[in-house]
XYZ file of C-alpha atoms in Angstrom:
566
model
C -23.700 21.146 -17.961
C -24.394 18.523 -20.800
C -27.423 17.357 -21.245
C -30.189 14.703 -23.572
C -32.365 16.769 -25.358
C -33.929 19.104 -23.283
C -32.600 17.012 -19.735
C -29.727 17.995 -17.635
C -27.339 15.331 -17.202
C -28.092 15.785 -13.624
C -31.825 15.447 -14.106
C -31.418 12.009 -16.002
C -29.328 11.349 -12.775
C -31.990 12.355 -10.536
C -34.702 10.290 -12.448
C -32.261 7.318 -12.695
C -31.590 7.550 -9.221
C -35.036 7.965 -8.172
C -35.941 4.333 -10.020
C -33.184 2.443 -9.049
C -33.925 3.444 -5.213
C -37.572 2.882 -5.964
C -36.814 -0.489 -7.218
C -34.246 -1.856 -4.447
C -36.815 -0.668 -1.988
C -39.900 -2.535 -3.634
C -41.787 0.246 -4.503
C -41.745 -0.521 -8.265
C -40.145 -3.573 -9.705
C -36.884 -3.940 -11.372
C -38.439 -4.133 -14.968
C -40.910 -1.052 -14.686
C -37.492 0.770 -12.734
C -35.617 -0.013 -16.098
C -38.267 1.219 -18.337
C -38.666 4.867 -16.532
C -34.790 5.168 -16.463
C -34.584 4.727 -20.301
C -38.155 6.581 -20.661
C -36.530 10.234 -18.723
C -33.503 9.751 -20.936
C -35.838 9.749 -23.761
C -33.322 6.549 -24.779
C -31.175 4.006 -23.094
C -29.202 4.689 -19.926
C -25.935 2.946 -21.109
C -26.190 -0.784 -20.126
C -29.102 -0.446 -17.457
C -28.454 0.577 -14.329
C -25.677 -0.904 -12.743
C -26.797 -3.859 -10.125
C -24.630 -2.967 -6.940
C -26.314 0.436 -7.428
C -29.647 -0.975 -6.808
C -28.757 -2.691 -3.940
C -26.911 -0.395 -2.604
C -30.103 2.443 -2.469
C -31.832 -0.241 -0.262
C -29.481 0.000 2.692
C -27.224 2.873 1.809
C -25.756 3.666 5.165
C -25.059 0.045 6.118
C -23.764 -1.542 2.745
C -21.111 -3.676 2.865
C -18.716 -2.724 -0.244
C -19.890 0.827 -0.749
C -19.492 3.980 1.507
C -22.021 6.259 2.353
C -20.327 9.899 1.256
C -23.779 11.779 -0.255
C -22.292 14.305 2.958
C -19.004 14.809 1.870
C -17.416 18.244 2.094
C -18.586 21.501 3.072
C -21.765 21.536 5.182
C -22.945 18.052 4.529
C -22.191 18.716 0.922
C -23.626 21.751 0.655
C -23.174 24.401 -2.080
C -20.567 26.930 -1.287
C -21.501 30.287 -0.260
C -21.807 33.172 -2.392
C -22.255 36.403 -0.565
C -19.416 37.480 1.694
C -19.037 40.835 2.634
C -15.853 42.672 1.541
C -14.282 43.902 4.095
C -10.947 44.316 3.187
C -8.885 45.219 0.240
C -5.158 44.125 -0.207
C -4.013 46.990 -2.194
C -5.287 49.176 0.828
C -3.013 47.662 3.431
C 0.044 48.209 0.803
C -0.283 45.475 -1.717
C 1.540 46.215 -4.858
C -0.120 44.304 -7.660
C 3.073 44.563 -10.377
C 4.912 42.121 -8.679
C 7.512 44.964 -7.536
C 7.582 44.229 -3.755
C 6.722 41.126 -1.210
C 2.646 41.858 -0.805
C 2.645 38.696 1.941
C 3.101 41.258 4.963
C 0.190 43.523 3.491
C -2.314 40.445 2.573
C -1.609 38.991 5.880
C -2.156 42.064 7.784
C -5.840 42.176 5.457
C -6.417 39.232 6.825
C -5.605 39.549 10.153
C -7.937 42.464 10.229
C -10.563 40.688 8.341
C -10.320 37.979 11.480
C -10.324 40.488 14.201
C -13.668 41.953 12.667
C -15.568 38.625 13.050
C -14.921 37.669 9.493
C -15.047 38.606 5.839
C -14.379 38.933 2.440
C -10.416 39.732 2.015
C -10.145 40.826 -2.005
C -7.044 40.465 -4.017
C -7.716 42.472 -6.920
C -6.625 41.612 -10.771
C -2.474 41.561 -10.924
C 0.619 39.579 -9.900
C 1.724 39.850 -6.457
C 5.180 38.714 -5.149
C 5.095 36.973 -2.081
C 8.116 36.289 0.248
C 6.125 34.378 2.869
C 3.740 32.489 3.642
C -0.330 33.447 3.469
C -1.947 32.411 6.866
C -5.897 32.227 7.105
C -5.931 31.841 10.748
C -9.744 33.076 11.718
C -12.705 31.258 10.892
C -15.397 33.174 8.400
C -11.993 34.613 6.122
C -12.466 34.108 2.819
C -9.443 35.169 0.523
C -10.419 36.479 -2.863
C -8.894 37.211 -5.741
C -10.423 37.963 -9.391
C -10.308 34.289 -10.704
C -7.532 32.051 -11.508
C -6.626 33.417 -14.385
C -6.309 36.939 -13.804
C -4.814 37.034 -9.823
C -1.808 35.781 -8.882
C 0.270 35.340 -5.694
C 3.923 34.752 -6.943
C 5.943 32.747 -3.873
C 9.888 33.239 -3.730
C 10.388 31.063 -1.080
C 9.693 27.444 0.312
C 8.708 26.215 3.603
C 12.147 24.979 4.849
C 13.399 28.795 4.159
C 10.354 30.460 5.776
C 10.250 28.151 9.204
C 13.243 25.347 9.035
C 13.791 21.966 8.370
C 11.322 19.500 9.162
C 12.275 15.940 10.018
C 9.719 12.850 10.293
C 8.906 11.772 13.159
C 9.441 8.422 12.168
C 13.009 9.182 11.801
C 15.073 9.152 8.978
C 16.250 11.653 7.117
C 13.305 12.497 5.263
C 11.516 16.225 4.787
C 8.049 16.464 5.969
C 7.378 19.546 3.671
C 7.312 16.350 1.456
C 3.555 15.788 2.743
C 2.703 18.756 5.107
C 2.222 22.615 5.141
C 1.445 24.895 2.340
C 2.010 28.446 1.348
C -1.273 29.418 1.777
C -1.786 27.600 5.222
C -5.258 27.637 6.454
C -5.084 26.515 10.018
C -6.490 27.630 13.333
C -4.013 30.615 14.353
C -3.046 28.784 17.834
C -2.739 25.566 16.302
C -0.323 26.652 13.735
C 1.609 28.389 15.905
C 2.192 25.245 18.345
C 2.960 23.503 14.925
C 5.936 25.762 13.869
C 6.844 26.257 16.970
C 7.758 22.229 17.210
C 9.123 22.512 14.060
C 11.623 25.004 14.968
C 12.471 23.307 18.484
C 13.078 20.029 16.097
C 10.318 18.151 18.433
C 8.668 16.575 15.485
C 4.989 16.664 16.030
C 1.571 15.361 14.974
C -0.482 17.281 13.138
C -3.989 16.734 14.004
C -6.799 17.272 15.883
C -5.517 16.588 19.614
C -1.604 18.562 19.688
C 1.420 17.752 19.124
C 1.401 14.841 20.881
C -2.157 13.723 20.239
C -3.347 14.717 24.395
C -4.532 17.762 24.439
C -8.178 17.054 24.660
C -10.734 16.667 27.289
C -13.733 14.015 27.668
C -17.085 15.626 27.166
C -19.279 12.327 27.290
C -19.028 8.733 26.840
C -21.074 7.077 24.355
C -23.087 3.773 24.320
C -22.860 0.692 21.876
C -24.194 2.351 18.186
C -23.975 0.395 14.786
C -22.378 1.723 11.773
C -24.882 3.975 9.653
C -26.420 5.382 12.325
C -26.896 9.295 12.820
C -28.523 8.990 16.804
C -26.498 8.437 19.478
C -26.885 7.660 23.079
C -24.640 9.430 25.109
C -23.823 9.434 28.881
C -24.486 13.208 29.782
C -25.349 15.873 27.163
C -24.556 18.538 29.594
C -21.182 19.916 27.817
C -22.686 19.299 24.200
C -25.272 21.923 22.298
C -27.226 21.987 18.799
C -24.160 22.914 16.004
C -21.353 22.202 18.079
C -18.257 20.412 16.556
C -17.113 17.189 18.618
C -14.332 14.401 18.303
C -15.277 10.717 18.435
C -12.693 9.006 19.497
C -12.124 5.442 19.136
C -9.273 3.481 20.405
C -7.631 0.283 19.960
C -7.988 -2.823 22.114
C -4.631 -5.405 22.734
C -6.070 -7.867 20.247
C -6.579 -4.651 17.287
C -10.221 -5.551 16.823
C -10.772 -1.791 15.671
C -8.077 -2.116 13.242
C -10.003 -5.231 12.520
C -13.272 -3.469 11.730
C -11.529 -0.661 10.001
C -10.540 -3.610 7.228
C -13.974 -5.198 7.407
C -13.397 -7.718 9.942
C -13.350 -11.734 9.341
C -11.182 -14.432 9.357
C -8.048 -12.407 6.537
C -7.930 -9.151 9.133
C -8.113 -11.462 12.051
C -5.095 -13.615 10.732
C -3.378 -10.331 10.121
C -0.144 -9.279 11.959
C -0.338 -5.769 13.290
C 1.904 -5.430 16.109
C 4.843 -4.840 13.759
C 2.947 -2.070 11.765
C 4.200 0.940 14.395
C 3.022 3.420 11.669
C -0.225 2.332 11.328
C -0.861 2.194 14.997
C 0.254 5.117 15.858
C -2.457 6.569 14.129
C -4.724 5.001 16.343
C -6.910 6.571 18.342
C -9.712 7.263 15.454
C -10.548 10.884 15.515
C -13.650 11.761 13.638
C -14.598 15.361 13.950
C -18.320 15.934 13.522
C -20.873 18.460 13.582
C -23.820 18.054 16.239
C -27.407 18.276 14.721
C -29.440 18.277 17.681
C -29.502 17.204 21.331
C -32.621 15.417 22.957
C -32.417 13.973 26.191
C -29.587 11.474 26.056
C -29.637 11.441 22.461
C -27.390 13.109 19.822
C -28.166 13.754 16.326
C -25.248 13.838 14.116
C -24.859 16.121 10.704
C -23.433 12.206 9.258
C -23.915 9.069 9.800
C -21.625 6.843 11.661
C -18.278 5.535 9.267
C -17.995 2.695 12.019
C -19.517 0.775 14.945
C -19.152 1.696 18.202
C -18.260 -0.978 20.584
C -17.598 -0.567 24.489
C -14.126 -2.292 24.013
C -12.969 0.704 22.477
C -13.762 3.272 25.194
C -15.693 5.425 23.022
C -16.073 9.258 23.845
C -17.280 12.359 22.395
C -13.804 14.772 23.450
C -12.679 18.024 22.815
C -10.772 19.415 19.587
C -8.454 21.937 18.891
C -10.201 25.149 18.148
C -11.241 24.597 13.978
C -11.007 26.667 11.439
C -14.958 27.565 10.235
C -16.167 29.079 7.165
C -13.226 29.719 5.812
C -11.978 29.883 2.405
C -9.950 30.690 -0.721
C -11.039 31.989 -4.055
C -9.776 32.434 -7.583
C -6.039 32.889 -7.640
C -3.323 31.236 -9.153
C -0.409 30.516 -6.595
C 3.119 29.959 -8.503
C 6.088 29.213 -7.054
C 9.526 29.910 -8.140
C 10.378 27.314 -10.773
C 12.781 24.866 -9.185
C 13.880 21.172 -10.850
C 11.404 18.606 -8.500
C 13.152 17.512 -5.200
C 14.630 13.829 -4.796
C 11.757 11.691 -3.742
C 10.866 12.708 0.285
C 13.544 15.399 0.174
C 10.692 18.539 -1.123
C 11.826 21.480 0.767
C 8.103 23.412 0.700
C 7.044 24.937 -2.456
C 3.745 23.473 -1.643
C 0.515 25.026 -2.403
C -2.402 25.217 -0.392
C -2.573 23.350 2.746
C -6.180 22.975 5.145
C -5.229 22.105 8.501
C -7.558 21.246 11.932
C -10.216 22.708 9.063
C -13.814 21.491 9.272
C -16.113 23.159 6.817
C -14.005 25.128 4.500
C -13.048 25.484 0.986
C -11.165 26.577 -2.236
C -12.624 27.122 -5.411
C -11.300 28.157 -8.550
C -7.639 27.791 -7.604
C -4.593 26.997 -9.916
C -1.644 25.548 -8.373
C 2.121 25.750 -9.963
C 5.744 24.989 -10.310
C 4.771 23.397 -6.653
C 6.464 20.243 -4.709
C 2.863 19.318 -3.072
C -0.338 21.060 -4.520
C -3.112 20.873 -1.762
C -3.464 19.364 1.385
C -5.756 17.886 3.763
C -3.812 17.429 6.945
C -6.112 16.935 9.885
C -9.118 18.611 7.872
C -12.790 17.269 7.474
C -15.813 18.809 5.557
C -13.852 20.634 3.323
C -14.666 21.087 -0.168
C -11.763 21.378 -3.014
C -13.373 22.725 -5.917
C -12.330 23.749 -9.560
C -9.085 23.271 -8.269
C -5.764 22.531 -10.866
C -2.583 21.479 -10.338
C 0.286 22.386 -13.016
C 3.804 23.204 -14.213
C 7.197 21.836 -14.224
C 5.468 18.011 -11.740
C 4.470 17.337 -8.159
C 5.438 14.824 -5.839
C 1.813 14.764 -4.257
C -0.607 16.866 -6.312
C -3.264 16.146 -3.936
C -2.469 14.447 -0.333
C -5.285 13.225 2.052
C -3.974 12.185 5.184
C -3.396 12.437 9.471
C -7.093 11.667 9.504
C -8.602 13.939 7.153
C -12.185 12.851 6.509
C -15.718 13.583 4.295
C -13.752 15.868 2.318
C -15.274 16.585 -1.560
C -12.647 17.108 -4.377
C -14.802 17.419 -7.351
C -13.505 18.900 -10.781
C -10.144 18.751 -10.254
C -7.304 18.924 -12.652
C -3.935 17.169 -12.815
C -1.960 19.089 -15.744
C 0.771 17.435 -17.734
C 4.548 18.567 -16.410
C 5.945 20.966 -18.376
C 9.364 19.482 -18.414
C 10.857 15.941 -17.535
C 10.385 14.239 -14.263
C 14.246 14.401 -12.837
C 15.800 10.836 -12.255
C 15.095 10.050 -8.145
C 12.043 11.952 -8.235
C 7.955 10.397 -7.678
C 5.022 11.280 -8.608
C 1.703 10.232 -6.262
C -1.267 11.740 -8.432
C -4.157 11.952 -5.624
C -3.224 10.718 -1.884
C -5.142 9.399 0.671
C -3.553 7.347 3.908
C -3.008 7.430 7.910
C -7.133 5.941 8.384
C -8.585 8.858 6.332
C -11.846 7.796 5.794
C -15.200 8.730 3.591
C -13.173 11.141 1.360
C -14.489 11.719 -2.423
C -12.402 12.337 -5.523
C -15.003 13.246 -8.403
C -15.160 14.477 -11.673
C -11.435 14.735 -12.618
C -8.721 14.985 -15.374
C -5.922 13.414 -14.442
C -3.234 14.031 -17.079
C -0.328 12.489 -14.988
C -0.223 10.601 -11.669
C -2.031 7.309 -10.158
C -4.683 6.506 -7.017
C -1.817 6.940 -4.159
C -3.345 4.790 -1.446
C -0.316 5.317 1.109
C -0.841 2.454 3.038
C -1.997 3.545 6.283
C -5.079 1.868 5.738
C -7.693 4.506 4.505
C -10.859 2.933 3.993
C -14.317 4.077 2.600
C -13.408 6.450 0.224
C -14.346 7.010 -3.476
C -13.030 7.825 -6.886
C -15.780 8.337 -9.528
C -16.158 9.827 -12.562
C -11.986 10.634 -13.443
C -9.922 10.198 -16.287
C -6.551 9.279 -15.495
C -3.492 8.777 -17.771
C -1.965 6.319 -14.692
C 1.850 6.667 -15.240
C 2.350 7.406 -11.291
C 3.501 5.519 -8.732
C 1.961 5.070 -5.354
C 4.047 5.002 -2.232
C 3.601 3.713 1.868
C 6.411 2.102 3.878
C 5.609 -1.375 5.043
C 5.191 -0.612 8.735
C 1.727 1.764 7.976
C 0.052 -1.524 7.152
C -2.263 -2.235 4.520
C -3.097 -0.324 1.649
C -6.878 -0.172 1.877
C -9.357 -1.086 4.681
C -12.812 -1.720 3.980
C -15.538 -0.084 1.305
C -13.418 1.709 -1.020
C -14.467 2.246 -4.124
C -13.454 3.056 -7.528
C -16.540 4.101 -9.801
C -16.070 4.785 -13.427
C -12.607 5.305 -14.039
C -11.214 5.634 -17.659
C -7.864 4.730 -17.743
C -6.407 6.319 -21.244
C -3.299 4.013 -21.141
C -4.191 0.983 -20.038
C -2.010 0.441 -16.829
C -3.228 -0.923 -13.766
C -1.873 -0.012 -10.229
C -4.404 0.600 -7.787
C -7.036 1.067 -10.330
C -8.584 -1.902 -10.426
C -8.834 -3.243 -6.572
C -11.316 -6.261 -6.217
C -7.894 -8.151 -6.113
C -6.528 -5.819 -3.205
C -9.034 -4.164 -1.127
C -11.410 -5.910 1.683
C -15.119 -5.291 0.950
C -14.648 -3.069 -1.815
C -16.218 -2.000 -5.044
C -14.605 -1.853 -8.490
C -17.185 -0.557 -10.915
C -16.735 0.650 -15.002
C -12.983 0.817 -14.802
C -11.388 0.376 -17.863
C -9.646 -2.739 -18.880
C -5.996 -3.198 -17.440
C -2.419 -4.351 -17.383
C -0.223 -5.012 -14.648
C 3.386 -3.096 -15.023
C 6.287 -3.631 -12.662
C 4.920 -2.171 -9.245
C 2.603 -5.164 -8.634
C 1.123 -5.425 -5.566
C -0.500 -8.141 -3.812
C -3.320 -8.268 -1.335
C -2.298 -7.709 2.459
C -5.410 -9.634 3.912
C -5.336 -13.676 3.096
C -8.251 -15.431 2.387
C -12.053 -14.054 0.154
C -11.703 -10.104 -0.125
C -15.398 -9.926 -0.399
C -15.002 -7.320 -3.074
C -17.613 -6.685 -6.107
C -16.512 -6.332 -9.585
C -18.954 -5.130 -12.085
C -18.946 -3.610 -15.679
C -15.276 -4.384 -15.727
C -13.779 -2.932 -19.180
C -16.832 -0.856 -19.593
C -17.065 2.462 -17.999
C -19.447 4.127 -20.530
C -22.125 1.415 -19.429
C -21.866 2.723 -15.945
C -25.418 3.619 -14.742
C -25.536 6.328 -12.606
C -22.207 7.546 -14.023
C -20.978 9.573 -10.621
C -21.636 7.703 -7.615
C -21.355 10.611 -5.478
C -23.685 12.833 -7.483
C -25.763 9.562 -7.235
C -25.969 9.231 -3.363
C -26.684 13.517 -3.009
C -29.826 12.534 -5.114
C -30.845 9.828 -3.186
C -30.491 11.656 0.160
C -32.119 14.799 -0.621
């Protein structure tokens, strides 16, 4: 960690985190705030801190341009956990570790009996290991193992469309949707997947998420009454089906005039005047599912593990339903996965050398995983909570290094790495850098080197989610057809971003997203993807230390809001 003198870099944080909130809150004023900042650093915080920070630590779960997301990822943004017990090891069930023979059968069968036990530790010892299909992590508490990036490594022959089939859109088309979905290393609750593939191979093209293939299989615990953005207590109509750590679905629909679509994009006279009825995409994305993990029950209240990412208004028949069965506690661990080296699929045609995929996930993780020679790198399909970390994508270029998306939500990917290709990008190929679309919301990309790719806001209208703290070479392109709708809703934000070459697209956004926050991004250019705002009227979007990310004060916004909830 770097650190001032003897300070931590995340103890100046602390300490200019602690001031600022002091001072928004009246505490201590703005000018003695200021002087203890620069008096921990034992200097000058670079420019002060920044203003919208201030103001932001006085209402942090209500503002209007900046999420809340000090939660994000695994266990309210907890630190992963350390001590499994091992309780199987690969090379016992058959694994050969010289790449000689397909290992998938004997890792799977580890991890199968890993599941059956109530959880565990599965360890892939030091070596290369050939597999021929896919790795499934189908049991909550399974964490996979291996003895750190660079000295385990699963070697995949195969893709996705060779291992289950072809997989069409269901939007029609003749796209592949191994172009955004699956991975081979699929975590994803052992039922679920199987209704998944089985779809896939009946051609009955399904949705991915939390409520089956067709989005009904769930049941109504409770309703809930009228609740305000921010808040973490709910009053609910009968607690008799809900219990102290339980995982429940809020579900939000859409009324005929799209006033949740509406709030989604901060509401006002631009998202009012905006035509949705044409944007099928977008609404069939609609009903918002937002999984989340139940903190305690008292009387007709509910205590939430986060705060709420929207109002809840009796027009949009709010409940607390049912979910598929999640995956829990559940993780992977220092490996490399490589795939075959194949030239890069034409653009939506990837036939499934994708990496690691978290599906119907809440709570789960990878750390210290390498990624190569893949079509997609990791996925979030459906999956909240989860935590992404030391994670890299590399090799010969990805069409979506990192994709967010089919309501994926609070997720953490923190020091993540987007390698240079190895060779060319082929002519007809894209390249989407880190993904996020279909109404994902409160998702955090932080601390990241981002030798290729761009911000990929799909359209789909994702809102309050952050980038902060990543250095980007932006020569990617983002994607989204026309009929998901707008390319941001409300409160995203971008928060010190160093762009090394200068080129805008998506980057800077107080000319493109509603109620949003563009803060220390480097100065930029347009190039020939130009894109104008989808929302008429004043964005209500903040714009500070433009051109200036080193005088961004606290530097990582998510760091930044951990401090101040602690």
């Amino acid at each position: 960690m770097a650190s001032v003198g003897n300070i931590s870099r995340r103890g100046l944080l602390g300490s200019a985190v602690a001031v600022a909130a002091a001072a928004a809150t009246g505490v201590i004023g703005a000018g003695t705030a200021r002087a203890a900042t620069q008096g921990a650093q034992g200097g000058h915080a670079p420019g002060g801190v920044i203003p919208l920070w201030r103001e932001f630590a006085a209402t942090p779960f209500t503002h209007a341009q900046v999420p809340f997301i000090g939660r994000a990822g695994y266990r309210g943004g907890s630190d992963l956990p350390r001590h499994h017990k091992v309780v199987a090891n690969v090379l016992h069930y058959g694994a050969e570790p010289d790449g000689s023979a397909d290992a998938a059968p004997a890792i799977n069968r580890a991890i199968a009996a890993a599941g059956e036990r109530g959880g565990g530790t599965v360890l892939i010892p030091a070596g290369t290991y050939r597999i021929d299909d896919i790795i499934r992590i189908g049991h909550s508490n399974v964490v996979v193992r291996g003895a750190g990036s660079g000295r385990t490594k699963l070697y995949a022959t195969k893709n996705l469309t060779e291992l289950i089939g072809v997989y069409g859109s269901r939007y029609g088309g003749d796209k592949s949707s191994w172009s955004w979905a699956g991975g081979l290393i699929w975590l994803c609750p052992e039922d679920r997947w199987t209704s998944l593939t089985d779809a896939i191979k009946a051609k009955a093209w399904p949705f991915e998420g939390w409520t089956g293939n067709k989005r009904d299989e769930w049941q109504t615990l409770t309703t809930v009454a009228p609740a305000r953005r921010g808040d973490r207590s709910i009053t609910v109509g009968s607690t008799k089906q809900l219990k102290r750590g339980g995982l429940v679905l809020l579900r939000l629909a859409d009324d005929a005039d799209h006033t949740l679509l509406e709030h989604m994009a901060g509401g006002g006279p631009g998202p009012e005047e905006y035509y949705w009825d044409d944007k099928t995409k977008l609404t069939s994305y609609v009903p918002y599912e937002w999984p989340v993990r139940i903190t305690a029950v008292h009387g007709h209240k509910v205590t939430l593990e986060r705060p709420l990412p929207l109002d809840v208004r009796p027009e949009w028949d709010p409940r607390l339903t049912t979910l598929a069965t999640p995956l829990t506690g559940s993780g992977v661990e220092g490996l490399t996965l490589e795939a075959v080296e194949t030239p890069q699929s034409l653009h939506l045609l990837d036939k499934g050398y994708n990496g690691v995929a978290f599906q119907c996930a809440y709570d789960c993780w990878a750390d210290d995983v390498t990624v190569r020679h893949v079509d997609n790198g990791f996925g979030l399909i459906g999956a909240s909570a989860c935590t992404l970390r030391r994670t890299r994508v590399e090799g010969r270029g990805s069409h979506h290094p990192y994709y967010c998306r089919e309501g994926s939500h609070d997720n953490l990917i923190e020091d993540f790495t987007i390698a240079q290709r190895t060779v060319p990008a082929p002519a007809g190929t894209q390249l989407h850098g880190i993904n996020v679309e279909g109404l994902s919301s409160c998702n955090v990309w932080s601390r990241g080197e981002m030798e290729m790719g761009t911000f990929d806001s799909h359209r789909g209208m994702p809102f309050a989610n952050v980038r902060t703290d990543i250095t980007v070479n932006n020569n990617g392109r983002h994607g989204g057809d026309a009929s998901a709708g707008p390319l941001f809703g409300a409160r995203f934000t971008h928060w010190n971003i160093r762009v090394t070459n200068g080129r805008a697209g998506l980057m800077r956004i107080d000319g493109l997203a509603p109620y949003s926050a563009t803060v220390g991004v480097s100065e930029v250019t347009e190039f020939d993807q130009i894109d104008v705002p989808d929302f008429t009227g004043d964005l209500h979007t903040r714009l500070e230390a433009y051109g200036t990310p080193e005088a961004v004060w606290p530097p990582n916004l998510h760091e930044a809001q951990r401090a101040l909830v602690r």
